[in-house]
Amino acid sequence: MSVGEEVREQTPGPQKSLGTSAARNLATTTKSAPQMQEISSRWLLRTLPWVDVKGGTYRVNRRLSYSVGDGRVTFVKTGGDVRVIPAELGELPALRGYDDEDVLAELARRCTQREFAAGELLASFGSRADEVFLLAHGRVEKVGTGPYGDDAVLGTLADGAYFGDQALLDPEGIWEYTARAATACTVLTLPRGDFEQVAERAESLRDHLQQLRSLPEQRANTYGEKQIDLAAGHVGEEVLPGTFVDYESAPREYELSVAQTVLRIHSRVADLYNQPMNQTEHQLRLTVEALKERQEHELVNNREFGLLNNCEYEQRLQPHDGAPSPDDMDELLSRRRGSKLFLAHPKAISAFGRELNKRGLVPESIDVAGNRIPTWRGVPIYPCNKIPVSDARTTSIICMRTGEEDQGVIGLRQSGIPDEIEPSLSVRFMGISEQAIISYLVTTYYSAAVLVPDALGVLENVEVGRWR
């Protein structure tokens, strides 16, 4: 066979039917609307009661409360060396409102770093309380005597907590519980002797302590609110006490936050490629979905009004064993009345499920809008992927009561804004540029408010990577 004959044999013959590439030019394919992986269930936005705010601001009026130093202490770590930030010592009740930076810096320098292994005692019940402990890292259990004489865990402290602060004001004070390291702990200690030495040389600190001791004892209820004097169980013509309900003189105000973007669409696309699907409509739909995802993220994480940052410290709990156990969830529920829902990262829900499996427990589930939602003690546990999971594979579980009538957590928005397509969400035409690009301003306004502190609780430092 010659070369020419071989080439003729391999050359395909004339095409006898329409090719697929040409046929697709005339066919109408079956297609989906544009899809978006970022879209989540957004249970927080769906379950939060929304209150219309006029004027862009919502004021939360409360009864007058006496504030105490109940915050967290922040540290700076350089290699293995841990130091407390001087200004953070103002979180201690004895130093609340004291702002002499030089004296605070001297007190910070006198704090000694100490390491404790798991199970080691930091302080023993009944012994003299002569130093303050600042917990930089780890978990510490406060252990007391139970009703039957056995040890009982009274509470768990974690990073940023402090205890023993009464030693700064009461030289005769004793430890009313035993402090035991639940994990390896790094703490800073400030002995009362060093505190007194600094106070002897610092007149401003002496004046501050003298003023603190001279303040009249404030009568408050268990929530820190000014006591309302009442009489009950009396007979005859006993003189009734006079009283009044005092309010906070500077109540907190929540201003609506905003999320915005400018959606741009070329006029040629809007004119020529709008069949069978409207390009502008789908571009807008996906943009609104992204804005709502950001809105829920801000409601959880924003430093000003986010749920994680607005939970009071006395409403923050630590898991007793790291993983979220039924006991921890019960403790979280017991801190408030009428809890309406839990919010947890899907990994936290999975970790809680593993703890239930270990105990042979099967949680009930309820139907919510066609979705099966697990519950604990009848309270639904909604997934929320906006709750962060740290590099150490720890996260938080939120529990809250909702609604204005129940003094709970509420969402804030303002309906009736111009060019509104949903309450507090607008799409405003901005014009056409010289490049024939159509622009739309997409805006949503929102915030959240906690009406009373016990409406919101958080179980912190929940381990989600434990499988044993």
Tab-separated table of C-alpha atoms in Angstrom:
chain	number	residue	atom	x	y	z
A	1	MET	CA	0.000	0.000	0.000
A	2	SER	CA	1.384	3.359	-1.019
A	3	VAL	CA	1.505	6.415	1.210
A	4	GLY	CA	-1.213	8.161	-0.812
A	5	GLU	CA	-3.559	5.195	-0.515
A	6	GLU	CA	-3.026	5.068	3.308
A	7	VAL	CA	-3.950	8.758	3.656
A	8	ARG	CA	-7.127	8.335	1.578
A	9	GLU	CA	-8.169	5.362	3.706
A	10	GLN	CA	-7.853	7.337	7.013
A	11	THR	CA	-9.703	10.453	5.774
A	12	PRO	CA	-13.360	10.396	6.980
A	13	GLY	CA	-16.067	10.396	4.388
A	14	PRO	CA	-18.697	13.076	3.922
A	15	GLN	CA	-20.843	13.895	7.025
A	16	LYS	CA	-24.201	12.154	6.851
A	17	SER	CA	-26.025	13.790	9.844
A	18	LEU	CA	-26.102	17.029	11.851
A	19	GLY	CA	-23.252	17.289	14.374
A	20	THR	CA	-23.944	17.761	18.083
A	21	SER	CA	-22.049	21.058	18.315
A	22	ALA	CA	-24.190	22.549	15.570
A	23	ALA	CA	-27.377	21.038	16.961
A	24	ARG	CA	-26.848	22.754	20.356
A	25	ASN	CA	-26.999	26.125	18.630
A	26	LEU	CA	-30.665	25.444	17.808
A	27	ALA	CA	-31.664	23.520	20.915
A	28	THR	CA	-33.051	24.968	24.130
A	29	THR	CA	-31.189	23.268	26.968
A	30	THR	CA	-32.807	22.505	30.296
A	31	LYS	CA	-30.990	24.657	32.808
A	32	SER	CA	-31.117	25.580	36.467
A	33	ALA	CA	-31.188	29.001	37.996
A	34	PRO	CA	-27.742	30.190	39.162
A	35	GLN	CA	-26.729	28.262	42.262
A	36	MET	CA	-24.786	29.551	45.304
A	37	GLN	CA	-22.940	27.413	47.863
A	38	GLU	CA	-22.795	30.196	50.474
A	39	ILE	CA	-26.530	30.024	51.179
A	40	SER	CA	-27.213	28.476	54.601
A	41	SER	CA	-30.359	27.825	56.622
A	42	ARG	CA	-29.966	31.145	58.519
A	43	TRP	CA	-32.034	29.966	61.470
A	44	LEU	CA	-31.079	33.001	63.548
A	45	LEU	CA	-32.696	35.387	61.082
A	46	ARG	CA	-35.749	33.137	60.855
A	47	THR	CA	-36.316	32.623	64.590
A	48	LEU	CA	-35.369	36.042	65.988
A	49	PRO	CA	-38.402	38.275	66.687
A	50	TRP	CA	-37.915	41.527	64.777
A	51	VAL	CA	-38.878	44.915	66.185
A	52	ASP	CA	-39.351	47.972	63.981
A	53	VAL	CA	-37.092	50.838	65.058
A	54	LYS	CA	-38.049	54.410	64.247
A	55	GLY	CA	-35.244	56.902	63.989
A	56	GLY	CA	-32.571	54.225	63.604
A	57	THR	CA	-31.959	53.803	67.363
A	58	TYR	CA	-33.395	51.488	70.030
A	59	ARG	CA	-32.940	52.363	73.714
A	60	VAL	CA	-32.987	49.647	76.386
A	61	ASN	CA	-34.181	51.077	79.713
A	62	ARG	CA	-33.354	49.004	82.790
A	63	ARG	CA	-33.540	49.332	86.534
A	64	LEU	CA	-30.482	50.796	88.151
A	65	SER	CA	-27.850	48.118	88.803
A	66	TYR	CA	-24.683	48.339	90.848
A	67	SER	CA	-21.813	47.306	88.613
A	68	VAL	CA	-18.857	45.386	89.961
A	69	GLY	CA	-15.592	44.287	88.431
A	70	ASP	CA	-16.801	41.125	86.772
A	71	GLY	CA	-14.963	41.304	83.449
A	72	ARG	CA	-12.201	39.273	81.904
A	73	VAL	CA	-8.481	40.003	82.183
A	74	THR	CA	-6.372	40.135	79.016
A	75	PHE	CA	-2.786	38.946	78.757
A	76	VAL	CA	0.171	39.284	76.387
A	77	LYS	CA	2.171	36.151	75.576
A	78	THR	CA	5.762	36.290	74.296
A	79	GLY	CA	7.069	32.783	73.823
A	80	GLY	CA	6.547	31.122	77.191
A	81	ASP	CA	6.360	34.429	79.065
A	82	VAL	CA	2.873	35.688	79.964
A	83	ARG	CA	2.190	39.207	81.227
A	84	VAL	CA	-1.047	40.922	82.198
A	85	ILE	CA	-1.930	44.172	80.456
A	86	PRO	CA	-1.778	46.810	83.253
A	87	ALA	CA	-5.062	48.513	82.372
A	88	GLU	CA	-6.813	45.128	82.561
A	89	LEU	CA	-6.194	45.037	86.316
A	90	GLY	CA	-9.026	47.575	86.492
A	91	GLU	CA	-11.390	44.624	86.047
A	92	LEU	CA	-10.683	43.589	89.649
A	93	PRO	CA	-13.380	44.967	91.995
A	94	ALA	CA	-10.784	46.630	94.247
A	95	LEU	CA	-9.327	48.526	91.272
A	96	ARG	CA	-12.576	49.284	89.468
A	97	GLY	CA	-12.393	52.835	88.115
A	98	TYR	CA	-8.751	53.324	89.112
A	99	ASP	CA	-6.788	54.693	86.148
A	100	ASP	CA	-3.257	55.619	87.335
A	101	GLU	CA	-1.263	53.915	84.590
A	102	ASP	CA	2.063	54.014	86.429
A	103	VAL	CA	0.665	52.313	89.537
A	104	LEU	CA	-1.176	49.708	87.468
A	105	ALA	CA	2.039	49.020	85.540
A	106	GLU	CA	3.900	48.475	88.831
A	107	LEU	CA	1.210	46.059	90.030
A	108	ALA	CA	1.398	44.203	86.695
A	109	ARG	CA	5.175	43.825	87.085
A	110	ARG	CA	4.689	42.258	90.506
A	111	CYS	CA	2.432	39.525	89.117
A	112	THR	CA	4.304	36.203	89.115
A	113	GLN	CA	3.750	33.547	86.475
A	114	ARG	CA	3.076	30.041	87.789
A	115	GLU	CA	2.282	26.723	86.124
A	116	PHE	CA	-0.074	24.077	87.550
A	117	ALA	CA	-0.599	20.529	86.319
A	118	ALA	CA	-4.028	18.951	85.962
A	119	GLY	CA	-5.358	17.934	89.390
A	120	GLU	CA	-3.025	20.248	91.327
A	121	LEU	CA	-4.547	22.543	93.971
A	122	LEU	CA	-4.189	26.299	93.578
A	123	ALA	CA	-5.926	27.134	96.869
A	124	SER	CA	-7.444	25.078	99.679
A	125	PHE	CA	-10.698	25.620	101.539
A	126	GLY	CA	-10.225	27.326	104.903
A	127	SER	CA	-6.680	28.550	104.272
A	128	ARG	CA	-5.711	32.229	104.344
A	129	ALA	CA	-6.573	34.095	101.133
A	130	ASP	CA	-3.466	36.185	100.591
A	131	GLU	CA	-3.082	36.386	96.812
A	132	VAL	CA	-5.110	37.017	93.661
A	133	PHE	CA	-5.063	34.471	90.819
A	134	LEU	CA	-5.333	35.646	87.201
A	135	LEU	CA	-6.039	32.692	84.906
A	136	ALA	CA	-4.170	33.178	81.621
A	137	HIS	CA	-4.813	29.719	80.171
A	138	GLY	CA	-6.531	26.501	81.198
A	139	ARG	CA	-9.546	25.527	83.284
A	140	VAL	CA	-9.905	25.704	87.060
A	141	GLU	CA	-12.694	24.061	89.067
A	142	LYS	CA	-14.117	25.643	92.206
A	143	VAL	CA	-14.755	22.685	94.502
A	144	GLY	CA	-16.852	22.814	97.655
A	145	THR	CA	-18.615	20.392	99.963
A	146	GLY	CA	-21.853	18.877	98.680
A	147	PRO	CA	-25.001	18.331	100.762
A	148	TYR	CA	-23.860	14.813	101.648
A	149	GLY	CA	-20.271	15.666	102.509
A	150	ASP	CA	-18.761	14.757	99.148
A	151	ASP	CA	-16.911	17.109	96.817
A	152	ALA	CA	-19.079	19.168	94.482
A	153	VAL	CA	-17.933	21.353	91.581
A	154	LEU	CA	-19.348	24.825	92.234
A	155	GLY	CA	-18.159	26.310	88.959
A	156	THR	CA	-15.532	26.241	86.252
A	157	LEU	CA	-13.224	29.135	85.343
A	158	ALA	CA	-11.393	29.552	82.045
A	159	ASP	CA	-9.014	31.884	80.199
A	160	GLY	CA	-9.278	35.495	81.397
A	161	ALA	CA	-11.000	34.755	84.706
A	162	TYR	CA	-9.722	35.744	88.136
A	163	PHE	CA	-10.424	34.631	91.692
A	164	GLY	CA	-9.234	35.484	95.187
A	165	ASP	CA	-9.691	39.223	94.566
A	166	GLN	CA	-11.130	39.655	98.077
A	167	ALA	CA	-7.572	39.265	99.394
A	168	LEU	CA	-6.793	42.841	98.296
A	169	LEU	CA	-9.340	44.364	100.697
A	170	ASP	CA	-9.706	41.808	103.486
A	171	PRO	CA	-6.453	40.756	105.193
A	172	GLU	CA	-8.386	38.249	107.345
A	173	GLY	CA	-10.191	36.583	104.464
A	174	ILE	CA	-10.081	32.824	103.926
A	175	TRP	CA	-10.755	30.623	100.937
A	176	GLU	CA	-14.393	29.541	100.920
A	177	TYR	CA	-13.748	26.832	98.326
A	178	THR	CA	-10.914	24.768	96.903
A	179	ALA	CA	-9.481	25.796	93.519
A	180	ARG	CA	-8.269	22.783	91.526
A	181	ALA	CA	-6.713	22.732	88.055
A	182	ALA	CA	-8.918	20.729	85.679
A	183	THR	CA	-6.272	21.035	82.948
A	184	ALA	CA	-2.721	22.308	82.799
A	185	CYS	CA	-2.968	25.962	83.796
A	186	THR	CA	-0.899	29.096	83.443
A	187	VAL	CA	-1.754	31.704	86.070
A	188	LEU	CA	-0.367	34.998	87.330
A	189	THR	CA	-0.511	35.657	91.054
A	190	LEU	CA	-0.451	39.005	92.853
A	191	PRO	CA	0.325	38.614	96.606
A	192	ARG	CA	-1.464	40.938	99.005
A	193	GLY	CA	1.915	41.907	100.501
A	194	ASP	CA	3.095	43.308	97.157
A	195	PHE	CA	-0.221	45.110	96.687
A	196	GLU	CA	0.134	46.756	100.092
A	197	GLN	CA	3.736	47.796	99.360
A	198	VAL	CA	2.633	49.552	96.180
A	199	ALA	CA	-0.300	51.187	98.021
A	200	GLU	CA	2.075	52.565	100.696
A	201	ARG	CA	4.032	54.470	98.035
A	202	ALA	CA	1.092	55.472	95.820
A	203	GLU	CA	-1.120	58.103	97.410
A	204	SER	CA	-3.670	57.864	94.580
A	205	LEU	CA	-4.164	54.148	95.243
A	206	ARG	CA	-4.563	54.742	98.984
A	207	ASP	CA	-7.178	57.415	98.311
A	208	HIS	CA	-8.995	55.083	95.917
A	209	LEU	CA	-9.101	52.260	98.486
A	210	GLN	CA	-10.211	54.638	101.247
A	211	GLN	CA	-13.037	55.946	99.095
A	212	LEU	CA	-14.025	52.379	98.223
A	213	ARG	CA	-14.230	51.365	101.886
A	214	SER	CA	-16.208	54.481	102.826
A	215	LEU	CA	-18.979	53.900	100.294
A	216	PRO	CA	-22.289	52.969	101.951
A	217	GLU	CA	-23.350	49.392	101.445
A	218	GLN	CA	-25.655	49.266	98.454
A	219	ARG	CA	-28.784	47.200	98.989
A	220	ALA	CA	-29.355	45.161	95.871
A	221	ASN	CA	-31.258	42.055	94.851
A	222	THR	CA	-29.613	38.899	93.512
A	223	TYR	CA	-29.433	40.462	90.043
A	224	GLY	CA	-27.555	43.569	91.215
A	225	GLU	CA	-30.594	45.826	90.833
A	226	LYS	CA	-31.431	48.464	93.457
A	227	GLN	CA	-33.571	46.885	96.133
A	228	ILE	CA	-37.268	47.837	96.332
A	229	ASP	CA	-38.215	48.060	100.004
A	230	LEU	CA	-41.353	46.098	100.855
A	231	ALA	CA	-43.124	44.865	103.967
A	232	ALA	CA	-44.871	41.490	104.155
A	233	GLY	CA	-46.384	39.344	106.892
A	234	HIS	CA	-46.929	42.248	109.290
A	235	VAL	CA	-49.966	42.823	111.496
A	236	GLY	CA	-51.427	45.914	113.053
A	237	GLU	CA	-50.482	49.443	112.016
A	238	GLU	CA	-46.819	49.005	111.254
A	239	VAL	CA	-45.198	51.882	109.396
A	240	LEU	CA	-44.699	50.779	105.795
A	241	PRO	CA	-41.365	51.459	104.114
A	242	GLY	CA	-41.195	54.040	101.378
A	243	THR	CA	-39.478	53.186	98.132
A	244	PHE	CA	-39.121	53.998	94.454
A	245	VAL	CA	-37.823	52.189	91.381
A	246	ASP	CA	-34.650	53.809	90.123
A	247	TYR	CA	-33.548	53.595	86.486
A	248	GLU	CA	-30.201	53.694	84.773
A	249	SER	CA	-29.317	57.309	84.046
A	250	ALA	CA	-27.492	56.438	80.814
A	251	PRO	CA	-29.292	53.461	79.243
A	252	ARG	CA	-27.698	51.683	76.327
A	253	GLU	CA	-28.783	52.606	72.836
A	254	TYR	CA	-28.482	50.307	69.828
A	255	GLU	CA	-28.033	51.998	66.467
A	256	LEU	CA	-28.951	50.078	63.345
A	257	SER	CA	-25.958	48.706	61.499
A	258	VAL	CA	-25.796	48.507	57.720
A	259	ALA	CA	-24.584	46.101	55.053
A	260	GLN	CA	-24.378	47.480	51.508
A	261	THR	CA	-23.053	46.732	48.079
A	262	VAL	CA	-23.380	48.154	44.572
A	263	LEU	CA	-24.662	45.645	42.004
A	264	ARG	CA	-23.468	46.413	38.467
A	265	ILE	CA	-24.992	44.941	35.302
A	266	HIS	CA	-24.055	45.900	31.730
A	267	SER	CA	-27.055	47.175	29.790
A	268	ARG	CA	-26.245	44.851	26.872
A	269	VAL	CA	-26.587	41.847	29.195
A	270	ALA	CA	-29.828	43.183	30.659
A	271	ASP	CA	-31.233	43.877	27.171
A	272	LEU	CA	-30.151	40.871	25.107
A	273	TYR	CA	-29.715	37.977	27.522
A	274	ASN	CA	-32.877	38.169	29.593
A	275	GLN	CA	-34.585	35.109	28.109
A	276	PRO	CA	-35.491	32.591	29.339
A	277	MET	CA	-34.039	33.877	32.663
A	278	ASN	CA	-34.012	37.474	33.797
A	279	GLN	CA	-30.335	38.291	34.369
A	280	THR	CA	-31.030	41.315	36.577
A	281	GLU	CA	-33.432	39.338	38.757
A	282	HIS	CA	-30.954	36.521	39.387
A	283	GLN	CA	-28.021	38.864	39.940
A	284	LEU	CA	-30.122	40.659	42.543
A	285	ARG	CA	-31.308	37.416	44.152
A	286	LEU	CA	-27.771	36.138	44.717
A	287	THR	CA	-26.603	39.537	45.981
A	288	VAL	CA	-29.420	39.651	48.539
A	289	GLU	CA	-28.548	36.116	49.673
A	290	ALA	CA	-24.939	37.190	50.268
A	291	LEU	CA	-26.105	40.256	52.229
A	292	LYS	CA	-28.316	38.112	54.456
A	293	GLU	CA	-25.444	35.734	55.134
A	294	ARG	CA	-23.327	38.699	56.199
A	295	GLN	CA	-26.201	40.035	58.305
A	296	GLU	CA	-26.429	36.801	60.296
A	297	HIS	CA	-22.639	36.716	60.693
A	298	GLU	CA	-22.714	40.223	62.164
A	299	LEU	CA	-25.579	39.381	64.509
A	300	VAL	CA	-23.425	36.616	65.967
A	301	ASN	CA	-19.927	38.140	65.857
A	302	ASN	CA	-20.129	41.942	65.712
A	303	ARG	CA	-18.145	43.569	68.547
A	304	GLU	CA	-20.861	46.145	69.252
A	305	PHE	CA	-24.092	44.144	69.147
A	306	GLY	CA	-23.160	40.540	68.274
A	307	LEU	CA	-24.561	37.847	70.559
A	308	LEU	CA	-21.183	36.336	71.443
A	309	ASN	CA	-19.766	39.696	72.517
A	310	ASN	CA	-22.852	40.965	74.344
A	311	CYS	CA	-23.318	38.023	76.682
A	312	GLU	CA	-22.641	39.081	80.286
A	313	TYR	CA	-19.733	37.318	81.972
A	314	GLU	CA	-21.895	35.796	84.695
A	315	GLN	CA	-23.940	34.163	81.924
A	316	ARG	CA	-20.876	32.521	80.349
A	317	LEU	CA	-20.256	28.915	81.324
A	318	GLN	CA	-17.392	26.490	80.785
A	319	PRO	CA	-17.937	22.791	80.003
A	320	HIS	CA	-16.942	20.565	82.893
A	321	ASP	CA	-15.062	18.116	80.687
A	322	GLY	CA	-14.432	20.012	77.465
A	323	ALA	CA	-17.013	18.282	75.277
A	324	PRO	CA	-20.628	19.558	75.465
A	325	SER	CA	-22.380	17.140	77.809
A	326	PRO	CA	-26.062	16.941	78.789
A	327	ASP	CA	-25.029	18.297	82.212
A	328	ASP	CA	-23.521	21.389	80.583
A	329	MET	CA	-26.645	21.973	78.507
A	330	ASP	CA	-28.803	21.616	81.631
A	331	GLU	CA	-26.622	24.170	83.415
A	332	LEU	CA	-26.989	26.546	80.479
A	333	LEU	CA	-30.773	26.155	80.537
A	334	SER	CA	-30.977	26.641	84.300
A	335	ARG	CA	-29.514	30.148	84.074
A	336	ARG	CA	-32.669	31.605	82.496
A	337	ARG	CA	-36.397	31.133	82.363
A	338	GLY	CA	-38.287	30.414	79.178
A	339	SER	CA	-35.344	29.539	76.945
A	340	LYS	CA	-36.614	29.474	73.365
A	341	LEU	CA	-33.666	28.092	71.409
A	342	PHE	CA	-30.067	26.963	71.247
A	343	LEU	CA	-27.724	28.053	68.464
A	344	ALA	CA	-24.691	25.860	67.788
A	345	HIS	CA	-22.218	25.189	65.014
A	346	PRO	CA	-23.025	21.904	63.235
A	347	LYS	CA	-19.775	20.474	64.627
A	348	ALA	CA	-20.914	21.336	68.151
A	349	ILE	CA	-24.259	19.629	67.539
A	350	SER	CA	-22.364	16.568	66.344
A	351	ALA	CA	-20.129	16.655	69.436
A	352	PHE	CA	-23.208	16.890	71.682
A	353	GLY	CA	-24.726	13.953	69.833
A	354	ARG	CA	-21.626	11.862	70.544
A	355	GLU	CA	-21.936	12.646	74.251
A	356	LEU	CA	-25.581	11.560	74.145
A	357	ASN	CA	-24.603	8.343	72.369
A	358	LYS	CA	-22.114	7.539	75.130
A	359	ARG	CA	-24.911	7.756	77.687
A	360	GLY	CA	-27.452	5.912	75.567
A	361	LEU	CA	-29.689	8.980	75.258
A	362	VAL	CA	-31.758	9.782	72.178
A	363	PRO	CA	-32.860	13.421	71.904
A	364	GLU	CA	-36.307	14.274	70.663
A	365	SER	CA	-36.703	16.180	67.424
A	366	ILE	CA	-39.389	18.535	66.186
A	367	ASP	CA	-40.586	19.593	62.756
A	368	VAL	CA	-39.826	23.223	61.910
A	369	ALA	CA	-40.857	24.322	58.427
A	370	GLY	CA	-40.312	20.813	57.105
A	371	ASN	CA	-36.943	20.353	58.831
A	372	ARG	CA	-36.242	17.901	61.634
A	373	ILE	CA	-34.532	19.884	64.404
A	374	PRO	CA	-33.005	18.130	67.448
A	375	THR	CA	-34.030	19.360	70.886
A	376	TRP	CA	-32.781	19.178	74.450
A	377	ARG	CA	-35.358	19.382	77.236
A	378	GLY	CA	-37.824	20.494	74.574
A	379	VAL	CA	-35.693	23.442	73.432
A	380	PRO	CA	-34.681	23.232	69.734
A	381	ILE	CA	-30.984	23.240	68.824
A	382	TYR	CA	-30.645	25.175	65.559
A	383	PRO	CA	-27.461	24.880	63.462
A	384	CYS	CA	-25.575	28.118	62.829
A	385	ASN	CA	-22.331	27.999	60.864
A	386	LYS	CA	-21.604	31.653	61.724
A	387	ILE	CA	-20.493	30.693	65.239
A	388	PRO	CA	-16.698	30.439	64.858
A	389	VAL	CA	-14.635	27.313	65.487
A	390	SER	CA	-11.124	28.171	66.711
A	391	ASP	CA	-7.863	26.614	65.560
A	392	ALA	CA	-7.939	24.612	68.801
A	393	ARG	CA	-11.260	23.134	67.591
A	394	THR	CA	-13.340	24.831	70.251
A	395	THR	CA	-16.550	26.756	69.735
A	396	SER	CA	-19.542	28.135	71.650
A	397	ILE	CA	-23.181	27.183	72.136
A	398	ILE	CA	-25.707	30.011	72.529
A	399	CYS	CA	-28.929	29.743	74.511
A	400	MET	CA	-31.441	32.567	74.625
A	401	ARG	CA	-34.900	33.735	75.477
A	402	THR	CA	-36.459	35.893	72.754
A	403	GLY	CA	-39.140	38.548	72.436
A	404	GLU	CA	-39.919	41.971	73.909
A	405	GLU	CA	-42.726	40.647	76.104
A	406	ASP	CA	-40.413	38.094	77.736
A	407	GLN	CA	-37.507	40.555	78.187
A	408	GLY	CA	-35.454	38.512	75.775
A	409	VAL	CA	-33.261	38.986	72.727
A	410	ILE	CA	-34.762	40.840	69.779
A	411	GLY	CA	-33.710	41.749	66.276
A	412	LEU	CA	-33.886	45.394	65.219
A	413	ARG	CA	-34.799	46.756	61.803
A	414	GLN	CA	-36.608	49.683	60.208
A	415	SER	CA	-39.307	48.916	57.691
A	416	GLY	CA	-40.709	51.373	55.193
A	417	ILE	CA	-37.373	52.635	53.847
A	418	PRO	CA	-37.335	53.889	50.231
A	419	ASP	CA	-37.280	51.274	47.425
A	420	GLU	CA	-37.834	48.476	49.944
A	421	ILE	CA	-38.209	44.927	48.597
A	422	GLU	CA	-38.269	43.283	52.044
A	423	PRO	CA	-38.546	44.835	55.516
A	424	SER	CA	-35.394	46.922	56.059
A	425	LEU	CA	-33.868	45.780	52.741
A	426	SER	CA	-33.893	48.068	49.729
A	427	VAL	CA	-32.666	48.072	46.130
A	428	ARG	CA	-32.153	51.571	44.808
A	429	PHE	CA	-31.434	52.449	41.156
A	430	MET	CA	-28.241	54.540	40.955
A	431	GLY	CA	-28.154	55.288	37.236
A	432	ILE	CA	-26.275	54.241	34.107
A	433	SER	CA	-22.603	55.094	33.607
A	434	GLU	CA	-20.910	56.269	30.407
A	435	GLN	CA	-19.805	52.660	29.928
A	436	ALA	CA	-23.484	51.617	29.793
A	437	ILE	CA	-23.280	49.879	33.187
A	438	ILE	CA	-26.457	49.903	35.281
A	439	SER	CA	-25.867	50.249	39.046
A	440	TYR	CA	-28.152	49.311	41.942
A	441	LEU	CA	-27.464	50.099	45.613
A	442	VAL	CA	-28.493	47.096	47.735
A	443	THR	CA	-28.826	47.923	51.445
A	444	THR	CA	-30.025	46.176	54.586
A	445	TYR	CA	-30.265	47.676	58.091
A	446	TYR	CA	-30.232	45.537	61.224
A	447	SER	CA	-29.030	45.088	64.800
A	448	ALA	CA	-29.873	43.032	67.901
A	449	ALA	CA	-30.584	43.951	71.513
A	450	VAL	CA	-30.425	41.979	74.765
A	451	LEU	CA	-33.136	43.433	76.991
A	452	VAL	CA	-31.942	41.891	80.284
A	453	PRO	CA	-28.635	40.099	80.914
A	454	ASP	CA	-30.061	36.662	81.689
A	455	ALA	CA	-31.838	36.496	78.317
A	456	LEU	CA	-28.606	35.329	76.701
A	457	GLY	CA	-26.156	32.646	77.815
A	458	VAL	CA	-23.113	31.067	76.181
A	459	LEU	CA	-21.349	27.774	76.802
A	460	GLU	CA	-17.765	28.623	75.843
A	461	ASN	CA	-14.690	26.601	74.853
A	462	VAL	CA	-16.693	23.588	73.736
A	463	GLU	CA	-14.414	20.919	72.272
A	464	VAL	CA	-15.649	19.537	68.948
A	465	GLY	CA	-12.720	17.271	68.061
A	466	ARG	CA	-13.001	14.679	70.818
A	467	TRP	CA	-14.064	11.219	69.637
A	468	ARG	CA	-13.232	8.949	72.569
